[in-house]
mmCIF file of C-alpha atoms in Angstrom:
data_model
loop_
_atom_site.group_PDB
_atom_site.id
_atom_site.type_symbol
_atom_site.label_atom_id
_atom_site.label_comp_id
_atom_site.label_asym_id
_atom_site.label_seq_id
_atom_site.Cartn_x
_atom_site.Cartn_y
_atom_site.Cartn_z
ATOM 1 C CA MET M 22 0.000 0.000 0.000
ATOM 2 C CA CYS M 23 1.263 3.474 -0.833
ATOM 3 C CA ARG M 24 2.280 5.327 2.322
ATOM 4 C CA PHE M 25 0.066 8.261 1.282
ATOM 5 C CA THR M 26 -3.143 6.168 1.052
ATOM 6 C CA GLY M 27 -4.006 6.735 4.702
ATOM 7 C CA ILE M 28 -3.537 10.471 4.350
ATOM 8 C CA LYS M 29 -5.685 10.635 1.235
ATOM 9 C CA SER M 30 -8.454 8.599 2.882
ATOM 10 C CA LEU M 31 -8.452 11.017 5.812
ATOM 11 C CA ILE M 32 -8.697 13.933 3.413
ATOM 12 C CA SER M 33 -11.569 12.251 1.537
ATOM 13 C CA SER M 34 -13.442 11.516 4.757
ATOM 14 C CA GLY M 35 -12.937 15.128 5.831
ATOM 15 C CA VAL M 36 -14.463 16.394 2.580
ATOM 16 C CA ALA M 37 -17.412 14.043 2.979
ATOM 17 C CA ASN M 38 -17.877 15.170 6.581
ATOM 18 C CA ARG M 39 -17.964 18.816 5.512
ATOM 19 C CA ALA M 40 -20.582 17.967 2.879
ATOM 20 C CA GLU M 41 -22.815 16.427 5.549
ATOM 21 C CA HIS M 42 -22.014 19.112 8.130
ATOM 22 C CA PRO M 43 -21.280 22.374 6.297
ATOM 23 C CA GLU M 44 -20.617 24.191 9.539
ATOM 24 C CA VAL M 45 -17.383 22.160 9.934
ATOM 25 C CA SER M 46 -14.271 23.662 8.311
ATOM 26 C CA THR M 47 -10.518 23.218 8.503
ATOM 27 C CA LEU M 48 -8.012 25.746 9.812
ATOM 28 C CA THR M 49 -6.407 26.036 6.408
ATOM 29 C CA GLU M 50 -9.639 26.545 4.489
ATOM 30 C CA PRO M 51 -10.113 30.294 3.844
ATOM 31 C CA ARG M 52 -13.418 31.902 4.540
ATOM 32 C CA GLN M 53 -15.199 32.775 1.314
ATOM 33 C CA PRO M 54 -16.741 36.234 1.004
ATOM 34 C CA PRO M 55 -20.441 36.518 0.157
ATOM 35 C CA ARG M 56 -21.082 36.184 -3.553
ATOM 36 C CA CYS M 57 -22.439 39.280 -5.168
ATOM 37 C CA PRO M 58 -25.537 39.274 -7.431
ATOM 38 C CA VAL M 59 -23.441 39.520 -10.617
ATOM 39 C CA GLU M 60 -21.496 36.396 -9.628
ATOM 40 C CA LEU M 61 -24.722 34.539 -8.836
ATOM 41 C CA LEU M 62 -26.196 35.475 -12.205
ATOM 42 C CA ARG M 63 -23.012 34.454 -13.991
ATOM 43 C CA SER M 64 -23.016 31.027 -12.349
ATOM 44 C CA ALA M 65 -26.727 30.484 -12.995
ATOM 45 C CA PHE M 66 -26.773 31.827 -16.572
ATOM 46 C CA PRO M 67 -23.219 31.528 -17.938
ATOM 47 C CA LEU M 68 -24.118 32.931 -21.362
ATOM 48 C CA LEU M 69 -26.379 35.710 -20.178
ATOM 49 C CA LEU M 70 -23.667 38.203 -19.219
ATOM 50 C CA ILE M 71 -21.440 37.815 -22.257
ATOM 51 C CA GLY M 72 -21.041 41.229 -23.863
ATOM 52 C CA VAL M 73 -22.932 43.032 -21.119
ATOM 53 C CA VAL M 74 -21.236 46.194 -19.892
ATOM 54 C CA LEU M 75 -21.195 46.375 -16.107
ATOM 55 C CA ILE M 76 -21.634 49.877 -14.737
ATOM 56 C CA PRO M 77 -19.210 50.519 -11.835
ATOM 57 C CA THR M 78 -20.977 51.261 -8.576
ATOM 58 C CA THR M 79 -19.951 52.574 -5.225
ATOM 59 C CA GLY M 80 -21.567 49.577 -3.543
ATOM 60 C CA GLY M 81 -20.086 46.318 -2.363
ATOM 61 C CA CYS M 82 -19.647 43.625 -4.986
ATOM 62 C CA ALA M 83 -18.672 45.323 -8.246
ATOM 63 C CA ALA M 84 -16.832 48.373 -7.015
ATOM 64 C CA SER M 85 -14.889 50.215 -9.684
ATOM 65 C CA ARG M 86 -11.715 50.214 -7.562
ATOM 66 C CA SER M 87 -11.524 46.456 -6.951
ATOM 67 C CA ALA M 88 -8.167 44.685 -7.247
ATOM 68 C CA PRO M 89 -7.066 43.757 -10.785
ATOM 69 C CA THR M 90 -7.733 40.180 -11.865
ATOM 70 C CA ARG M 91 -4.671 37.942 -11.805
ATOM 71 C CA ASP M 92 -3.482 34.540 -10.678
ATOM 72 C CA PRO M 93 -3.948 33.911 -6.944
ATOM 73 C CA TYR M 94 -1.487 35.861 -4.844
ATOM 74 C CA ARG M 95 0.949 33.374 -3.332
ATOM 75 C CA ILE M 96 2.108 33.268 0.289
ATOM 76 C CA ALA M 97 5.165 31.035 0.145
ATOM 77 C CA VAL M 98 8.009 29.769 2.280
ATOM 78 C CA ARG M 99 11.370 28.614 0.984
ATOM 79 C CA TYR M 100 12.122 24.977 1.770
ATOM 80 C CA ASP M 101 15.548 23.383 1.236
ATOM 81 C CA VAL M 102 15.022 19.690 0.597
ATOM 82 C CA GLU M 103 18.560 18.299 0.808
ATOM 83 C CA PRO M 104 19.146 18.941 4.558
ATOM 84 C CA ARG M 105 16.264 16.562 5.315
ATOM 85 C CA PHE M 106 18.270 13.726 3.732
ATOM 86 C CA VAL M 107 21.300 14.178 5.987
ATOM 87 C CA GLY M 108 21.572 11.182 8.315
ATOM 88 C CA SER M 109 18.343 9.610 7.042
ATOM 89 C CA ASN M 110 17.410 7.090 4.379
ATOM 90 C CA HIS M 111 15.563 8.225 1.276
ATOM 91 C CA GLU M 112 12.082 7.036 2.203
ATOM 92 C CA ALA M 113 12.248 8.323 5.779
ATOM 93 C CA ALA M 114 13.496 11.707 4.530
ATOM 94 C CA LEU M 115 10.588 12.057 2.101
ATOM 95 C CA GLU M 116 8.137 11.142 4.860
ATOM 96 C CA ALA M 117 9.696 13.886 7.023
ATOM 97 C CA VAL M 118 9.310 16.335 4.135
ATOM 98 C CA GLY M 119 5.633 15.389 3.894
ATOM 99 C CA ARG M 120 5.155 16.102 7.598
ATOM 100 C CA ASP M 121 6.894 19.461 7.178
ATOM 101 C CA PHE M 122 4.577 20.330 4.294
ATOM 102 C CA GLY M 123 1.583 19.597 6.507
ATOM 103 C CA ARG M 124 2.885 21.969 9.191
ATOM 104 C CA ILE M 125 3.623 24.624 6.574
ATOM 105 C CA ALA M 126 0.018 24.483 5.358
ATOM 106 C CA GLU M 127 -1.239 24.733 8.950
ATOM 107 C CA LEU M 128 0.793 27.933 9.384
ATOM 108 C CA GLY M 129 -1.172 29.555 6.551
ATOM 109 C CA PHE M 130 1.231 29.238 3.616
ATOM 110 C CA ASP M 131 -0.181 28.069 0.293
ATOM 111 C CA THR M 132 3.091 27.491 -1.600
ATOM 112 C CA VAL M 133 6.542 26.026 -0.993
ATOM 113 C CA VAL M 134 9.529 27.272 -2.997
ATOM 114 C CA LEU M 135 11.800 24.229 -3.175
ATOM 115 C CA LEU M 136 15.568 24.358 -3.519
ATOM 116 C CA HIS M 137 18.387 21.804 -3.341
ATOM 117 C CA ALA M 138 16.170 18.991 -4.586
ATOM 118 C CA GLU M 139 17.262 16.207 -6.925
ATOM 119 C CA ASP M 140 15.531 16.222 -10.307
ATOM 120 C CA GLY M 141 14.454 12.620 -9.758
ATOM 121 C CA ASP M 142 12.569 13.531 -6.563
ATOM 122 C CA ARG M 143 10.557 16.386 -7.995
ATOM 123 C CA LEU M 144 7.385 14.473 -8.893
ATOM 124 C CA THR M 145 7.322 12.850 -5.461
ATOM 125 C CA LEU M 146 7.771 16.262 -3.851
ATOM 126 C CA LEU M 147 4.922 17.675 -5.925
ATOM 127 C CA ASN M 148 2.728 14.772 -4.823
ATOM 128 C CA LEU M 149 3.614 15.498 -1.195
ATOM 129 C CA ALA M 150 2.777 19.179 -1.702
ATOM 130 C CA ALA M 151 -0.559 18.274 -3.270
ATOM 131 C CA ASP M 152 -1.375 15.955 -0.338
ATOM 132 C CA ALA M 153 -0.808 18.927 2.002
ATOM 133 C CA GLY M 154 -2.921 21.264 -0.130
ATOM 134 C CA LEU M 155 0.114 23.266 -1.308
ATOM 135 C CA LYS M 156 1.538 24.424 -4.598
ATOM 136 C CA ALA M 157 5.276 24.019 -5.141
ATOM 137 C CA SER M 158 7.944 25.451 -7.407
ATOM 138 C CA VAL M 159 10.881 23.144 -8.091
ATOM 139 C CA PRO M 160 14.482 23.679 -9.240
ATOM 140 C CA ASP M 161 15.964 22.391 -12.487
ATOM 141 C CA ARG M 162 19.662 21.591 -12.823
ATOM 142 C CA GLN M 163 19.931 22.388 -16.534
ATOM 143 C CA ILE M 164 18.292 25.791 -16.128
ATOM 144 C CA GLU M 165 20.478 26.533 -13.099
ATOM 145 C CA HIS M 166 23.590 25.620 -15.091
ATOM 146 C CA TYR M 167 22.588 27.883 -17.985
ATOM 147 C CA THR M 168 21.922 30.936 -15.801
ATOM 148 C CA THR M 169 25.192 30.458 -13.903
ATOM 149 C CA THR M 170 27.526 29.664 -16.812
ATOM 150 C CA GLY M 171 25.674 30.583 -20.009
ATOM 151 C CA ALA M 172 26.214 27.059 -21.364
ATOM 152 C CA LEU M 173 23.313 25.082 -22.815
ATOM 153 C CA PRO M 174 23.150 21.288 -22.490
ATOM 154 C CA ASP M 175 24.664 19.199 -25.274
ATOM 155 C CA GLY M 176 22.312 19.026 -28.236
ATOM 156 C CA CYS M 177 20.138 21.910 -26.997
ATOM 157 C CA PRO M 178 19.926 24.580 -29.744
ATOM 158 C CA GLY M 179 18.524 27.440 -27.635
ATOM 159 C CA LEU M 180 16.328 28.650 -24.815
ATOM 160 C CA PRO M 181 13.015 27.448 -26.320
ATOM 161 C CA ALA M 182 14.437 23.936 -26.454
ATOM 162 C CA LEU M 183 15.761 24.264 -22.898
ATOM 163 C CA ILE M 184 12.283 25.063 -21.623
ATOM 164 C CA ARG M 185 10.640 22.389 -23.798
ATOM 165 C CA ALA M 186 13.021 19.849 -22.264
ATOM 166 C CA LEU M 187 11.214 20.176 -18.927
ATOM 167 C CA PRO M 188 9.132 16.998 -18.439
ATOM 168 C CA ARG M 189 5.449 17.472 -19.234
ATOM 169 C CA SER M 190 4.585 15.399 -16.176
ATOM 170 C CA LEU M 191 6.392 18.032 -14.121
ATOM 171 C CA VAL M 192 5.160 21.322 -15.542
ATOM 172 C CA ARG M 193 1.595 20.026 -15.916
ATOM 173 C CA HIS M 194 1.412 18.552 -12.434
ATOM 174 C CA PRO M 195 -1.570 20.076 -10.578
ATOM 175 C CA ALA M 196 0.699 21.199 -7.733
ATOM 176 C CA CYS M 197 3.444 22.713 -9.914
ATOM 177 C CA HIS M 198 3.721 26.470 -9.483
ATOM 178 C CA GLY M 199 6.814 26.880 -11.664
ATOM 179 C CA ILE M 200 10.590 26.629 -11.642
ATOM 180 C CA THR M 201 12.648 27.960 -8.727
ATOM 181 C CA LEU M 202 15.791 29.873 -9.584
ATOM 182 C CA VAL M 203 18.270 31.722 -7.382
ATOM 183 C CA SER M 204 19.698 34.712 -9.223
ATOM 184 C CA PRO M 205 23.484 34.476 -9.722
ATOM 185 C CA ARG M 206 25.546 37.637 -9.313
ATOM 186 C CA GLY M 207 26.708 39.743 -12.235
ATOM 187 C CA GLN M 208 25.270 41.557 -15.231
ATOM 188 C CA ALA M 209 25.843 38.660 -17.631
ATOM 189 C CA ALA M 210 23.775 36.367 -15.429
ATOM 190 C CA ALA M 211 21.069 39.027 -15.138
ATOM 191 C CA ASP M 212 20.895 39.279 -18.933
ATOM 192 C CA ARG M 213 20.567 35.500 -19.264
ATOM 193 C CA ILE M 214 17.801 35.444 -16.671
ATOM 194 C CA ALA M 215 15.918 38.224 -18.485
ATOM 195 C CA LYS M 216 16.012 36.203 -21.722
ATOM 196 C CA LEU M 217 14.913 33.085 -19.859
ATOM 197 C CA GLN M 218 12.031 34.953 -18.233
ATOM 198 C CA ASN M 219 10.802 36.162 -21.619
ATOM 199 C CA ARG M 220 10.846 32.631 -23.002
ATOM 200 C CA ALA M 221 9.163 31.244 -19.898
ATOM 201 C CA GLN M 222 6.355 33.788 -20.214
ATOM 202 C CA GLU M 223 5.824 32.750 -23.831
ATOM 203 C CA ARG M 224 5.333 29.189 -22.596
ATOM 204 C CA THR M 225 3.120 30.374 -19.684
ATOM 205 C CA LEU M 226 5.673 28.935 -17.276
ATOM 206 C CA ASN M 227 6.278 30.645 -13.937
ATOM 207 C CA LEU M 228 9.884 31.416 -13.096
ATOM 208 C CA ILE M 229 10.213 32.012 -9.355
ATOM 209 C CA LEU M 230 13.330 34.154 -9.153
ATOM 210 C CA LEU M 231 14.861 34.658 -5.736
ATOM 211 C CA GLY M 232 17.187 37.663 -5.560
ATOM 212 C CA ALA M 233 20.510 37.678 -3.801
ATOM 213 C CA ASP M 234 19.491 39.860 -0.842
ATOM 214 C CA PRO M 235 16.320 41.609 0.321
ATOM 215 C CA PRO M 236 16.501 45.412 0.072
ATOM 216 C CA ASP M 237 17.941 47.297 3.002
ATOM 217 C CA PRO M 238 15.177 48.989 5.037
ATOM 218 C CA VAL M 239 17.008 52.334 4.906
ATOM 219 C CA GLU M 240 18.746 52.345 1.528
ATOM 220 C CA ALA M 241 16.158 50.733 -0.761
ATOM 221 C CA GLU M 242 15.334 52.813 -3.839
ATOM 222 C CA VAL M 243 12.151 52.803 -5.855
ATOM 223 C CA ASN M 244 12.202 50.390 -8.779
ATOM 224 C CA PRO M 245 9.468 51.285 -11.294
ATOM 225 C CA VAL M 246 9.422 47.789 -12.832
ATOM 226 C CA GLY M 247 8.158 46.259 -9.625
ATOM 227 C CA THR M 248 6.975 42.670 -10.048
ATOM 228 C CA GLY M 249 9.730 40.715 -8.274
ATOM 229 C CA VAL M 250 8.960 38.443 -5.353
ATOM 230 C CA ILE M 251 9.237 39.895 -1.877
ATOM 231 C CA LEU M 252 11.899 37.893 -0.068
ATOM 232 C CA VAL M 253 11.875 38.191 3.728
ATOM 233 C CA ASP M 254 14.871 36.662 5.502
ATOM 234 C CA SER M 255 13.625 35.023 8.679
ATOM 235 C CA GLY M 256 17.004 35.456 10.405
ATOM 236 C CA THR M 257 17.662 39.128 9.657
ATOM 237 C CA GLY M 258 17.714 41.415 12.686
ATOM 238 C CA ARG M 259 17.135 38.626 15.212
ATOM 239 C CA ILE M 260 19.764 39.417 17.820
ATOM 240 C CA ASP M 261 17.689 37.937 20.640
ATOM 241 C CA PRO M 262 16.328 34.514 19.597
ATOM 242 C CA GLU M 263 13.602 34.828 22.251
ATOM 243 C CA ALA M 264 12.302 38.143 20.861
ATOM 244 C CA SER M 265 9.486 38.351 18.348
ATOM 245 C CA PRO M 266 10.681 38.403 14.736
ATOM 246 C CA LEU M 267 7.669 40.435 13.620
ATOM 247 C CA GLU M 268 9.287 43.894 13.522
ATOM 248 C CA PRO M 269 12.338 42.919 11.418
ATOM 249 C CA TRP M 270 10.117 40.834 9.132
ATOM 250 C CA LEU M 271 7.676 43.707 8.592
ATOM 251 C CA ALA M 272 10.556 46.137 8.036
ATOM 252 C CA GLN M 273 11.859 43.935 5.203
ATOM 253 C CA TYR M 274 8.387 43.529 3.715
ATOM 254 C CA HIS M 275 7.713 47.264 3.667
ATOM 255 C CA ALA M 276 11.210 48.025 2.346
ATOM 256 C CA ALA M 277 10.624 45.610 -0.529
ATOM 257 C CA LEU M 278 7.330 47.311 -1.358
ATOM 258 C CA GLY M 279 9.073 50.677 -1.174
ATOM 259 C CA ALA M 280 11.653 49.362 -3.643
ATOM 260 C CA GLY M 281 8.880 48.499 -6.096
ATOM 261 C CA ARG M 282 8.730 44.756 -5.486
ATOM 262 C CA THR M 283 5.063 43.846 -5.590
ATOM 263 C CA GLY M 284 5.183 40.130 -6.372
ATOM 264 C CA ASP M 285 4.355 37.151 -4.176
ATOM 265 C CA LEU M 286 5.712 36.884 -0.637
ATOM 266 C CA VAL M 287 8.447 34.307 0.062
ATOM 267 C CA LEU M 288 9.619 33.825 3.651
ATOM 268 C CA ASP M 289 13.212 32.558 3.615
ATOM 269 C CA ARG M 290 13.204 29.945 5.000
ATOM 270 C CA TYR M 291 11.478 27.153 6.839
ATOM 271 C CA ARG M 292 14.553 25.354 8.143
ATOM 272 C CA LYS M 293 18.141 26.654 8.040
ATOM 273 C CA PRO M 294 21.340 24.604 8.025
ATOM 274 C CA PRO M 295 23.234 24.145 11.301
ATOM 275 C CA GLY M 296 25.316 27.211 12.156
ATOM 276 C CA ASP M 297 22.978 29.683 10.443
ATOM 277 C CA PRO M 298 20.514 31.881 12.372
ATOM 278 C CA ALA M 299 17.238 30.114 13.081
ATOM 279 C CA GLY M 300 14.642 30.009 10.336
ATOM 280 C CA VAL M 301 10.913 29.616 10.835
ATOM 281 C CA VAL M 302 11.740 26.396 12.667
ATOM 282 C CA ALA M 303 13.826 27.019 15.779
ATOM 283 C CA ALA M 304 16.800 24.924 16.886
ATOM 284 C CA THR M 305 14.348 22.758 18.836
ATOM 285 C CA GLY M 306 12.780 21.639 15.545
ATOM 286 C CA ARG M 307 9.500 23.354 16.307
ATOM 287 C CA VAL M 308 7.812 26.607 15.372
ATOM 288 C CA GLY M 309 7.625 28.701 18.540
ATOM 289 C CA PRO M 310 4.603 30.807 19.521
ATOM 290 C CA ALA M 311 6.413 34.076 18.697
ATOM 291 C CA GLU M 312 7.272 32.810 15.201
ATOM 292 C CA ALA M 313 3.725 31.525 14.646
ATOM 293 C CA ALA M 314 2.227 34.880 15.677
ATOM 294 C CA ALA M 315 4.677 36.776 13.450
ATOM 295 C CA ILE M 316 3.898 34.514 10.499
ATOM 296 C CA ASP M 317 0.179 35.120 10.960
ATOM 297 C CA ALA M 318 0.611 38.907 11.093
ATOM 298 C CA LEU M 319 2.999 39.042 8.120
ATOM 299 C CA THR M 320 1.045 36.718 5.857
ATOM 300 C CA SER M 321 -2.291 38.360 6.718
ATOM 301 C CA ARG M 322 -0.894 41.722 5.646
ATOM 302 C CA ALA M 323 0.641 40.358 2.453
ATOM 303 C CA ARG M 324 -2.530 38.462 1.584
ATOM 304 C CA HIS M 325 -4.622 41.637 1.951
ATOM 305 C CA TRP M 326 -2.243 44.182 0.412
ATOM 306 C CA GLY M 327 -0.492 42.017 -2.174
ATOM 307 C CA PRO M 328 -3.297 41.546 -4.730
ATOM 308 C CA ARG M 329 -4.029 45.272 -4.624
ATOM 309 C CA LEU M 330 -0.449 46.360 -5.347
ATOM 310 C CA HIS M 331 0.652 43.615 -7.714
ATOM 311 C CA GLY M 332 1.537 44.969 -11.147
ATOM 312 C CA LEU M 333 1.253 48.625 -10.139
ATOM 313 C CA THR M 334 4.121 51.002 -10.865
ATOM 314 C CA ALA M 335 6.034 52.200 -7.816
ATOM 315 C CA HIS M 336 7.127 55.848 -7.825
ATOM 316 C CA PRO M 337 8.112 58.657 -5.446
ATOM 317 C CA ILE M 338 5.707 61.447 -4.523
ATOM 318 C CA PRO M 339 8.119 64.394 -4.549
ATOM 319 C CA ASP M 340 5.539 67.015 -3.564
ATOM 320 C CA ALA M 341 4.537 65.203 -0.364
ATOM 321 C CA ARG M 342 5.542 66.957 2.848
ATOM 322 C CA ILE M 343 6.663 65.257 6.051
ATOM 323 C CA ASN M 344 6.481 66.992 9.404
ATOM 324 C CA GLY M 345 7.960 65.626 12.619
ATOM 325 C CA ALA M 346 9.183 62.144 11.674
ATOM 326 C CA ASP M 347 11.584 60.215 9.465
ATOM 327 C CA LEU M 348 9.082 58.476 7.209
ATOM 328 C CA ARG M 349 9.345 56.961 3.740
ATOM 329 C CA ILE M 350 6.593 57.603 1.169
ATOM 330 C CA THR M 351 6.036 55.474 -1.937
ATOM 331 C CA GLY M 352 3.253 55.803 -4.481
ATOM 332 C CA PHE M 353 1.768 52.977 -6.548
ATOM 333 C CA SER M 354 -0.392 53.574 -9.581
ATOM 334 C CA ARG M 355 -1.820 52.102 -12.743
ATOM 335 C CA GLY M 356 -4.575 53.827 -14.646
ATOM 336 C CA GLN M 357 -6.828 55.474 -12.089
ATOM 337 C CA ARG M 358 -5.785 53.178 -9.246
ATOM 338 C CA ARG M 359 -3.487 54.932 -6.766
ATOM 339 C CA TYR M 360 -2.060 53.905 -3.415
ATOM 340 C CA VAL M 361 0.280 55.611 -0.966
ATOM 341 C CA LEU M 362 2.515 53.601 1.366
ATOM 342 C CA VAL M 363 3.992 55.422 4.362
ATOM 343 C CA SER M 364 6.531 53.408 6.350
ATOM 344 C CA ASN M 365 8.795 53.824 9.342
ATOM 345 C CA PRO M 366 12.209 52.552 8.182
ATOM 346 C CA ALA M 367 13.643 52.547 11.723
ATOM 347 C CA THR M 368 13.684 49.166 13.446
ATOM 348 C CA ASP M 369 14.331 50.540 16.947
ATOM 349 C CA SER M 370 12.161 53.650 17.329
ATOM 350 C CA TYR M 371 8.601 54.855 16.838
ATOM 351 C CA ALA M 372 7.740 57.513 14.268
ATOM 352 C CA HIS M 373 5.127 60.194 15.001
ATOM 353 C CA GLY M 374 4.339 62.850 12.449
ATOM 354 C CA GLU M 375 2.198 64.225 9.664
ATOM 355 C CA VAL M 376 2.308 63.534 5.938
ATOM 356 C CA THR M 377 0.622 66.029 3.620
ATOM 357 C CA LEU M 378 -0.142 64.718 0.144
ATOM 358 C CA PRO M 379 -0.305 67.008 -2.890
ATOM 359 C CA ASP M 380 -3.606 67.777 -4.582
ATOM 360 C CA THR M 381 -2.645 65.637 -7.583
ATOM 361 C CA ILE M 382 -0.743 62.336 -7.700
ATOM 362 C CA ARG M 383 0.543 61.165 -11.086
ATOM 363 C CA GLY M 384 -1.820 63.546 -12.834
ATOM 364 C CA GLU M 385 -4.942 62.451 -10.923
ATOM 365 C CA GLN M 386 -6.669 64.647 -8.366
ATOM 366 C CA ALA M 387 -6.473 63.381 -4.765
ATOM 367 C CA THR M 388 -9.423 64.468 -2.617
ATOM 368 C CA ARG M 389 -9.789 61.519 -0.252
ATOM 369 C CA ALA M 390 -7.586 58.800 1.272
ATOM 370 C CA VAL M 391 -9.002 55.520 2.586
ATOM 371 C CA GLU M 392 -6.821 53.363 4.816
ATOM 372 C CA VAL M 393 -6.433 49.751 3.714
ATOM 373 C CA PRO M 394 -6.556 47.507 6.811
ATOM 374 C CA VAL M 395 -3.711 45.078 7.483
ATOM 375 C CA SER M 396 -6.031 42.076 7.421
ATOM 376 C CA GLY M 397 -9.155 41.010 5.615
ATOM 377 C CA ASP M 398 -10.714 40.281 9.006
ATOM 378 C CA LEU M 399 -10.651 43.965 9.924
ATOM 379 C CA PRO M 400 -13.151 46.629 8.818
ATOM 380 C CA ALA M 401 -12.182 49.402 6.437
ATOM 381 C CA GLY M 402 -9.805 51.928 7.960
ATOM 382 C CA ARG M 403 -10.132 55.644 8.461
ATOM 383 C CA VAL M 404 -11.194 58.014 5.717
ATOM 384 C CA VAL M 405 -9.280 61.289 5.423
ATOM 385 C CA ASN M 406 -10.812 63.997 3.238
ATOM 386 C CA ALA M 407 -8.825 66.841 1.743
ATOM 387 C CA ARG M 408 -8.897 70.223 3.454
ATOM 388 C CA ARG M 409 -8.032 73.279 1.443
ATOM 389 C CA GLY M 410 -7.154 70.915 -1.382
ATOM 390 C CA LEU M 411 -4.628 68.817 0.565
ATOM 391 C CA ILE M 412 -4.829 65.478 2.405
ATOM 392 C CA THR M 413 -3.025 65.432 5.758
ATOM 393 C CA LEU M 414 -2.344 62.083 7.427
ATOM 394 C CA ASP M 415 -1.610 62.042 11.151
ATOM 395 C CA LEU M 416 0.524 58.959 11.771
ATOM 396 C CA SER M 417 2.114 57.025 14.617
ATOM 397 C CA LEU M 418 4.034 53.966 13.469
ATOM 398 C CA ARG M 419 5.904 51.434 15.550
ATOM 399 C CA PRO M 420 9.397 50.312 14.415
ATOM 400 C CA GLY M 421 9.321 48.797 10.927
ATOM 401 C CA ASP M 422 5.582 49.375 10.519
ATOM 402 C CA ALA M 423 3.706 51.009 7.640
ATOM 403 C CA VAL M 424 0.261 52.137 6.620
ATOM 404 C CA LEU M 425 -1.331 51.885 3.170
ATOM 405 C CA PHE M 426 -3.908 54.327 1.803
ATOM 406 C CA GLU M 427 -5.870 54.247 -1.423
ATOM 407 C CA THR M 428 -6.447 57.750 -2.779
ATOM 408 C CA PHE M 429 -9.428 58.948 -4.773
#
């Protein structure tokens, strides 16, 4: 009997139980928002709404300022596979990986970014991810070799062939989220990765590119391209292992947004090699209560803000005025959608002050700012209307914290 049969039977029985008792749900099953009338009509009469122009309203379900449609926003954690095989046989190591994936899903992640995995184990790893309800991106040795050295495999005429060489059973696996790649240093490598990304997009293949280092909370500069993943190093800034990692994690997240990175969130990493600072898993092999609380706060914020900011252009707001605090201001816009992020880059002090926004941002008049809450469980934030043509935000931010406003 396959060692996963018992797990799958439990999952099946759980689904059946929920069908009989709809009030029962799992911790990892997200609450679904109420369906609006347009959605109900579309599901009941799938051909009825084709070609119908929907008039934007200021009401709930079809608001004109809703987040742009895209693939689900991913909340991921990096997972290095090879360390699990140290001192363990192959089957026992894979079983341990499966248990880790279950814990990762319980923590609220929906994706694992896999590194240091053998090509021959990738399908098994994808099966384990699927059993845990996760998506997974996997590495590929030939692609890694090309980006590092520029050399294609023997008999491979070019990048299209390199991508086509990926096994169909891999890239079409239901749990496959794409190919993981760590960016090598140097301009030549960056050029090769850019070409590879273009080819991957043509083949509708995700390339999960992890940069060398997350941006520095003080020195990050705005990058107008802005679609790279947000990489948060779980060990950065953790001088006291007993202290909460939330503030340094949030500082990295907000610095990445301020640098124009608006892609999926990747927490680096679940388990670190011996000698490195602790990852999500502490030296005891468990996730402590402080880490679990920090993960919940970070992922809730990314899950609520991420889909709104993804694909928007990051830019400075040079006419904004700051009074009384060292704050960083970043604008995000596309079309008529505009957001303003105000963050406290300091990781050891509070910031109290006022930010006055100009009457126009990127050519659009700004007469009202609505705070975006840090979690979907919270009600809409404060509404600040312009006075004498200007919006003034009175702010008090703890170390590493930030606030996001949508302007109208």
